[in-house]
Amino acid sequence: MKSICIIGRGNVASHLQTWLSEAGYEVSETNPHTFEGFKPNADLCIVAVTDSAIDEVARKADAMLENSKAIIVHNSGTVPLAELGELSHHAGVLYPMQTFTKGRKLQYNHIPVFVEGDSPETEKALMDLAADMTDNARTADSNLRAHVHLGAVFACNYLNYMLMLAEKSIAPLGLSTYGQLIEETVAKALEIGPEKAQTGPARRGDVKTLWAHMNLLQGHPHTSRVYRLLSQHILNLYKD
Amino acid sequence: MKSICIIGRGNVASHLQTWLSEAGYEVSETNPHTFEGFKPNADLCIVAVTDSAIDEVARKADAMLENSKAIIVHNSGTVPLAELGELSHHAGVLYPMQTFTKGRKLQYNHIPVFVEGDSPETEKALMDLAADMTDNARTADSNLRAHVHLGAVFACNYLNYMLMLAEKSIAPLGLSTYGQLIEETVAKALEIGPEKAQTGPARRGDVKTLWAHMNLLQGHPHTSRVYRLLSQHILNLYKD
């Protein structure tokens, strides 16, 4: 597998371009709307578009690919392999679990990559590729991958959203004030596990502080609902 | 200020004991129920108990303190200084913003410490002490401190809770799989700000993935409610 055609122009496509080039592959990028730049003889075609567009773009690529041994993959955490099931080419999944932002440098060689193929041969070819991308490649069927992706939404997207709410609560100081607190929180959770690591007023059952915070959040209905729901869950979880 | 008496036996009391000893102070610990070990001649008395017990313990300490120049402080992020207002001794607040767990080693010298005093002299004495504890000491009135503490609940307690939910979503793999993702999420949010850093299905308006995740969460009503509420907020925040 030498020549790779990436269809997409988003964050993931942009990082895969750099990542695979650095790993020694010949990579071309294709506009997902016009298919300008498409390589009909590519060995691997990566459909790196938003989940709801995967089906349409993959079918178009399938029709244009002339290399009969080529594999078509998508990068989604959630879309099952079966959604690529009726292609005339082999199909698979290459899901890199990281938060990608254009222009932000990343150390690619430890990022977990989850691989699935529609046959043992396809899966082996994709695992060989993934092993060139990272030391953290593994196979995962569509069900396991969906659960991993769901976990990533909490560990990444919702974690980041908590930082956004923190910033909004304390506009006069700025998020950097919380830098050391955030780093210790993460280090502790990874070391002793988040269930043991939980602290704070809800964990202690300190209802007075919970009320004081709800009071500060008057006029912030969204943040207030999040605060109430999370504190209720933590209270329930740790009550004797 | 040389001799410090810490009343309390929790996580904060235990770390303050180590922290202040390392900073060169003479520190004694007192049982908050029996007052065993109390030092009537201490220069500073730290009431390091749960918020709802501060008032009672502070009054008891006030009655037993023989040093008329002594200061009584609490460590709470939320309890206003005014709650210590009717003591016969000077009163203040020393709020270290960190998540403390007994037995876990911490680098104390950069932890933010927020100081408030009931007079300029009290505040100066406490700021001098805080400057011996950290290079990150600053004054903050009760209102600012309460907002800072509210932010810390999101940046620490609720951030940790998101990791707990991530772990529950993906029990077969374990949280360590997410280590690099979590670290990049935090680094990115601190560098470019969480609003720009937000990614994920809700940020992209990818409703199909949101539904797929809600589907995986059937049978997990709590996690499902959290998922729905947060995704709705993020969808609203980023819609065109």
XYZ file of C-alpha atoms in Angstrom:
480
model
C 0.000 0.000 0.000
C 1.821 3.060 -1.231
C -0.580 5.602 -2.699
C -3.311 7.089 -0.513
C -6.102 9.401 -1.586
C -7.775 11.426 1.198
C -11.210 12.829 0.378
C -12.025 15.700 2.700
C -10.835 19.117 3.775
C -11.641 19.191 7.499
C -9.488 18.885 10.622
C -9.050 15.106 10.365
C -8.229 15.169 6.630
C -5.648 17.891 7.169
C -3.871 15.959 9.971
C -4.043 12.610 8.136
C -2.321 14.278 5.189
C 0.630 15.311 7.392
C 0.614 12.120 9.473
C 0.682 9.711 6.503
C 3.222 11.797 4.581
C 5.508 11.724 7.638
C 5.020 7.932 7.780
C 6.391 7.720 4.205
C 3.217 7.352 2.142
C 2.364 9.122 -1.086
C -0.701 11.148 -0.206
C -3.060 13.219 -2.310
C -6.041 15.273 -1.186
C -9.386 15.400 -2.913
C -12.156 17.958 -2.646
C -15.207 16.004 -1.369
C -17.650 18.104 -3.415
C -15.951 18.293 -6.822
C -13.661 15.233 -6.467
C -10.975 17.416 -7.975
C -7.581 15.748 -7.407
C -9.039 12.233 -7.110
C -6.541 9.417 -7.890
C -8.327 6.460 -9.570
C -5.258 4.247 -9.039
C -4.837 4.877 -5.306
C -4.311 1.794 -3.110
C -6.294 3.302 -0.249
C -9.061 5.851 -0.344
C -9.832 7.595 2.968
C -13.280 9.155 3.216
C -12.590 11.882 5.805
C -15.894 13.728 5.810
C -18.637 14.362 8.364
C -20.514 11.197 9.380
C -23.710 11.985 7.505
C -21.810 12.444 4.206
C -19.726 9.231 4.401
C -22.233 7.044 2.562
C -22.600 9.335 -0.454
C -18.896 10.176 -0.787
C -17.853 6.521 -0.385
C -20.208 5.413 -3.195
C -18.851 8.103 -5.500
C -15.275 7.034 -4.720
C -16.216 3.391 -5.228
C -17.516 4.192 -8.714
C -14.408 6.179 -9.689
C -11.698 3.898 -8.231
C -10.044 1.864 -11.012
C -7.648 -0.126 -8.797
C -9.625 -3.306 -8.043
C -7.452 -4.109 -5.015
C -7.998 -0.707 -3.411
C -9.585 -0.355 0.026
C -12.064 2.365 0.986
C -12.093 3.399 4.660
C -13.758 6.034 6.789
C -12.443 7.597 10.044
C -15.606 7.822 12.056
C -15.828 6.559 15.594
C -19.529 5.834 15.339
C -20.458 4.852 11.750
C -20.566 1.017 11.516
C -18.455 -0.725 8.899
C -21.694 -2.205 7.540
C -22.608 1.234 6.163
C -19.836 0.743 3.580
C -21.085 -2.789 2.958
C -22.345 -2.602 -0.593
C -19.244 -1.223 -2.268
C -17.504 -3.092 -5.056
C -14.135 -2.476 -3.347
C -12.957 -3.727 0.006
C -13.972 -1.601 2.936
C -12.643 -0.788 6.383
C -12.311 1.738 9.178
C -9.310 3.661 10.460
C -10.404 5.657 13.515
C -7.700 7.826 15.095
C -8.797 8.797 18.606
C -7.577 12.360 19.054
C -8.970 15.886 18.921
C -7.694 17.455 15.715
C -7.473 21.171 15.035
C -5.999 22.556 11.837
C -2.590 24.122 12.299
C -1.998 22.584 15.754
C 1.086 20.369 15.905
C 0.616 16.863 17.303
C 2.898 13.982 18.224
C 1.293 11.331 16.031
C 3.288 8.273 17.035
C 1.324 7.408 20.207
C -2.222 8.334 19.120
C -4.547 5.289 19.432
C -5.770 4.092 16.026
C -8.678 1.602 15.872
C -8.855 -0.613 12.785
C -11.597 -2.748 11.256
C -11.685 -4.552 7.895
C -14.336 -6.430 5.914
C -12.003 -9.454 5.593
C -8.921 -10.769 7.394
C -6.772 -9.573 4.452
C -8.207 -6.067 4.482
C -7.815 -5.866 8.235
C -4.182 -7.021 8.017
C -3.371 -4.440 5.316
C -4.950 -1.684 7.435
C -3.170 -2.880 10.599
C 0.155 -2.783 8.713
C -0.600 0.789 7.717
C -1.702 1.750 11.238
C 1.499 0.255 12.657
C 3.433 2.704 10.463
C 1.346 5.558 11.882
C 1.496 4.808 15.620
C 2.730 2.378 18.263
C -0.844 2.294 19.574
C -2.793 0.507 16.791
C -5.420 -2.139 17.516
C -8.382 -3.813 15.898
C -11.883 -3.007 17.149
C -15.239 -4.056 15.759
C -17.922 -1.440 15.100
C -19.602 -1.966 18.472
C -16.427 -1.569 20.537
C -15.377 1.429 18.436
C -18.751 3.133 19.029
C -18.321 2.758 22.794
C -14.754 4.049 22.613
C -15.971 7.071 20.649
C -18.764 7.727 23.147
C -16.157 7.667 25.927
C -14.031 10.104 23.922
C -16.937 12.559 23.746
C -16.963 12.694 27.550
C -13.159 12.601 27.959
C -12.578 15.288 25.344
C -15.586 17.261 24.078
C -17.465 17.449 27.382
C -14.291 17.881 29.400
C -13.512 20.897 27.191
C -17.066 22.152 27.685
C -16.554 22.052 31.473
C -13.527 24.306 30.959
C -15.703 26.648 28.898
C -18.215 26.856 31.753
C -15.371 27.399 34.231
C -14.117 30.283 32.118
C -17.585 31.822 31.946
C -17.963 31.572 35.743
C -14.777 33.458 36.400
C -14.383 35.916 33.562
C -12.365 38.394 35.710
C -9.454 35.959 36.098
C -9.184 33.785 32.991
C -8.716 30.072 32.515
C -4.938 30.117 32.955
C -5.487 30.632 36.712
C -6.875 27.095 36.698
C -3.967 25.548 34.778
C -2.320 23.744 37.675
C -5.655 22.628 39.129
C -6.703 21.143 35.788
C -3.394 19.363 35.295
C -3.467 17.836 38.794
C -7.109 16.793 38.297
C -6.225 14.934 35.102
C -3.028 13.388 36.488
C -4.875 12.174 39.590
C -7.797 10.700 37.637
C -5.435 8.825 35.314
C -3.394 7.540 38.263
C -5.963 6.502 40.860
C -9.112 6.462 38.681
C -11.814 9.155 38.585
C -14.129 7.454 41.076
C -11.530 7.643 43.871
C -10.268 11.012 42.640
C -13.612 12.821 42.909
C -13.586 15.781 45.321
C -15.703 18.908 45.757
C -18.927 20.003 47.457
C -21.191 17.388 45.806
C -18.749 14.603 46.706
C -18.726 15.790 50.341
C -22.505 16.223 50.440
C -21.889 19.896 51.247
C -25.387 21.138 50.421
C -24.743 24.645 51.710
C -22.012 25.248 49.129
C -24.158 23.711 46.385
C -26.900 26.219 47.204
C -24.422 29.096 47.308
C -23.197 28.125 43.833
C -26.728 27.774 42.462
C -27.312 31.264 43.812
C -24.269 32.647 41.959
C -25.619 31.047 38.786
C -28.898 32.944 38.781
C -29.121 34.578 35.375
C -27.106 31.715 33.798
C -29.880 29.167 33.173
C -27.813 26.763 31.026
C -24.824 26.623 33.348
C -27.204 26.365 36.279
C -28.954 23.302 34.792
C -25.611 21.607 34.153
C -24.456 22.390 37.691
C -27.660 21.005 39.221
C -27.736 17.814 37.152
C -24.062 16.950 37.758
C -24.186 17.744 41.466
C -27.305 15.578 41.878
C -25.594 12.636 40.199
C -22.458 12.968 42.283
C -24.511 13.348 45.490
C -26.428 10.146 44.638
C -23.263 8.287 43.696
C -21.447 8.934 46.959
C -24.264 9.010 49.493
C -23.800 6.448 52.249
C 3.681 34.777 62.543
C 5.475 31.637 63.615
C 3.124 29.200 65.291
C 0.137 27.855 63.388
C -2.646 25.658 64.717
C -4.654 23.716 62.120
C -8.060 22.479 63.253
C -9.219 19.642 61.040
C -8.299 16.174 59.848
C -9.437 16.149 56.221
C -7.584 16.373 52.898
C -6.947 20.115 53.111
C -5.786 20.012 56.758
C -3.387 17.196 55.975
C -1.807 19.035 53.029
C -1.653 22.389 54.846
C 0.253 20.647 57.622
C 2.939 19.486 55.165
C 2.869 22.670 53.094
C 3.324 25.078 56.039
C 5.936 22.868 57.710
C 7.924 22.853 54.466
C 7.585 26.662 54.364
C 9.284 26.822 57.779
C 6.360 27.317 60.130
C 5.750 25.570 63.426
C 2.517 23.681 62.838
C 0.293 21.711 65.179
C -2.861 19.786 64.337
C -6.050 19.806 66.369
C -8.938 17.372 66.362
C -12.016 19.457 65.390
C -14.351 17.454 67.650
C -12.346 17.195 70.884
C -9.960 20.152 70.304
C -7.216 17.839 71.543
C -3.855 19.374 70.673
C -5.172 22.952 70.514
C -2.503 25.650 71.047
C -3.985 28.689 72.871
C -0.890 30.763 72.051
C -0.843 30.133 68.301
C -0.397 33.187 66.048
C -2.689 31.765 63.404
C -5.551 29.342 63.752
C -6.707 27.638 60.536
C -10.219 26.229 60.630
C -9.898 23.489 57.982
C -13.262 21.789 58.296
C -16.256 21.283 56.010
C -18.088 24.530 55.174
C -21.113 23.865 57.340
C -18.935 23.329 60.435
C -16.744 26.441 60.042
C -18.962 28.715 62.116
C -19.145 26.438 65.168
C -15.463 25.442 65.147
C -14.320 29.051 64.641
C -16.350 30.245 67.649
C -14.904 27.504 69.816
C -11.364 28.413 68.696
C -12.100 32.099 69.300
C -13.091 31.352 72.893
C -10.009 29.213 73.568
C -7.355 31.383 71.862
C -5.366 33.334 74.459
C -3.106 35.221 72.030
C -5.006 38.502 71.464
C -3.080 39.203 68.235
C -3.916 35.837 66.701
C -5.824 35.566 63.429
C -8.498 32.966 62.705
C -8.924 31.918 59.068
C -10.893 29.376 57.098
C -9.960 27.768 53.741
C -13.320 27.692 52.054
C -13.809 28.979 48.532
C -17.428 29.865 49.138
C -17.975 30.870 52.794
C -17.892 34.704 53.021
C -15.472 36.333 55.442
C -18.512 37.946 57.100
C -19.438 34.548 58.550
C -16.433 34.917 60.869
C -17.469 38.504 61.606
C -18.376 38.344 65.281
C -15.177 36.839 66.630
C -13.114 38.637 69.242
C -9.955 37.865 67.212
C -9.025 39.077 63.759
C -10.416 37.001 60.939
C -9.458 36.134 57.383
C -9.484 33.607 54.595
C -6.708 31.568 53.032
C -8.171 29.631 50.081
C -5.724 27.346 48.252
C -7.191 26.425 44.881
C -6.181 22.821 44.324
C -7.703 19.352 44.596
C -6.209 17.724 47.667
C -6.090 14.006 48.319
C -4.400 12.553 51.384
C -1.115 10.847 50.602
C -0.794 12.363 47.095
C 2.381 14.431 46.655
C 1.938 17.954 45.308
C 4.247 20.744 44.163
C 2.976 23.449 46.516
C 4.997 26.417 45.307
C 2.779 27.373 42.325
C -0.677 26.609 43.757
C -2.877 29.737 43.644
C -3.735 30.990 47.148
C -6.487 33.601 47.573
C -6.293 35.808 50.663
C -8.782 38.055 52.438
C -8.489 39.866 55.789
C -10.851 41.840 58.006
C -8.370 44.770 58.114
C -5.413 45.946 56.018
C -3.044 44.668 58.738
C -4.648 41.216 58.844
C -4.607 41.012 55.081
C -0.936 42.001 54.965
C 0.017 39.383 57.560
C -1.858 36.717 55.606
C -0.343 37.829 52.284
C 3.136 37.575 53.853
C 2.311 34.038 54.925
C 0.852 33.138 51.524
C 3.977 34.490 49.805
C 5.991 31.953 51.827
C 3.654 29.203 50.602
C 3.505 29.951 46.859
C 4.582 32.346 44.132
C 0.917 32.574 43.156
C -0.692 34.444 46.096
C -3.237 37.218 45.609
C -5.985 38.990 47.495
C -9.615 38.346 46.597
C -12.769 39.537 48.307
C -15.502 37.062 49.214
C -17.450 37.659 46.012
C -14.515 37.123 43.645
C -13.406 34.081 45.654
C -16.883 32.536 45.371
C -16.790 32.898 41.577
C -13.282 31.463 41.437
C -14.435 28.492 43.516
C -17.475 27.963 41.287
C -15.148 27.910 38.287
C -12.942 25.385 40.085
C -15.924 23.059 40.520
C -16.304 22.932 36.733
C -12.557 22.859 35.976
C -11.854 20.142 38.538
C -14.822 18.303 40.073
C -17.004 18.201 36.969
C -14.043 17.643 34.673
C -13.209 14.588 36.795
C -16.853 13.482 36.644
C -16.689 13.569 32.815
C -13.717 11.184 33.061
C -15.791 8.945 35.327
C -18.568 8.842 32.721
C -15.990 8.172 29.973
C -14.674 5.245 31.984
C -18.157 3.839 32.473
C -18.889 4.116 28.725
C -15.879 2.102 27.772
C -15.307 -0.370 30.577
C -13.600 -2.917 28.243
C -10.636 -0.614 27.589
C -9.981 1.519 30.641
C -9.324 5.228 31.060
C -5.614 5.011 30.272
C -6.521 4.523 26.589
C -7.751 8.118 26.728
C -4.616 9.534 28.360
C -3.165 11.272 25.329
C -6.566 12.528 24.176
C -7.235 14.053 27.588
C -3.817 15.689 27.771
C -4.153 17.227 24.304
C -7.678 18.423 25.135
C -6.417 20.232 28.222
C -3.299 21.642 26.534
C -5.367 22.938 23.627
C -8.038 24.534 25.826
C -5.387 26.296 27.922
C -3.565 27.503 24.807
C -6.333 28.658 22.463
C -9.268 28.841 24.900
C -12.053 26.256 25.276
C -14.503 28.064 23.001
C -12.192 27.777 19.983
C -10.983 24.346 21.097
C -14.412 22.690 21.143
C -14.732 19.727 18.747
C -17.024 16.706 18.537
C -20.437 15.760 17.143
C -22.412 18.463 18.980
C -19.951 21.152 17.860
C -20.306 19.965 14.242
C -24.085 19.699 14.488
C -23.731 16.005 13.636
C -27.174 14.911 14.793
C -26.820 11.368 13.452
C -23.880 10.655 15.773
C -25.696 12.283 18.700
C -28.611 9.896 18.146
C -26.283 6.912 17.814
C -24.697 7.834 21.167
C -28.077 8.315 22.845
C -28.941 4.873 21.560
C -25.807 3.347 23.127
C -26.770 4.998 26.411
C -30.121 3.231 26.731
C -30.088 1.625 30.149
C -27.816 4.385 31.523
C -30.410 7.053 32.392
C -28.042 9.347 34.343
C -25.285 9.378 31.734
C -27.905 9.734 29.035
C -29.367 12.859 30.684
C -25.928 14.421 31.014
C -25.134 13.593 27.383
C -28.395 15.125 26.162
C -28.136 18.312 28.206
C -24.512 19.022 27.258
C -25.005 18.238 23.582
C -28.055 20.539 23.462
C -26.068 23.400 24.985
C -23.166 22.932 22.593
C -25.508 22.653 19.596
C -27.192 25.929 20.621
C -23.879 27.649 21.268
C -22.401 26.919 17.840
C -25.458 26.975 15.583
C -25.135 29.512 12.773
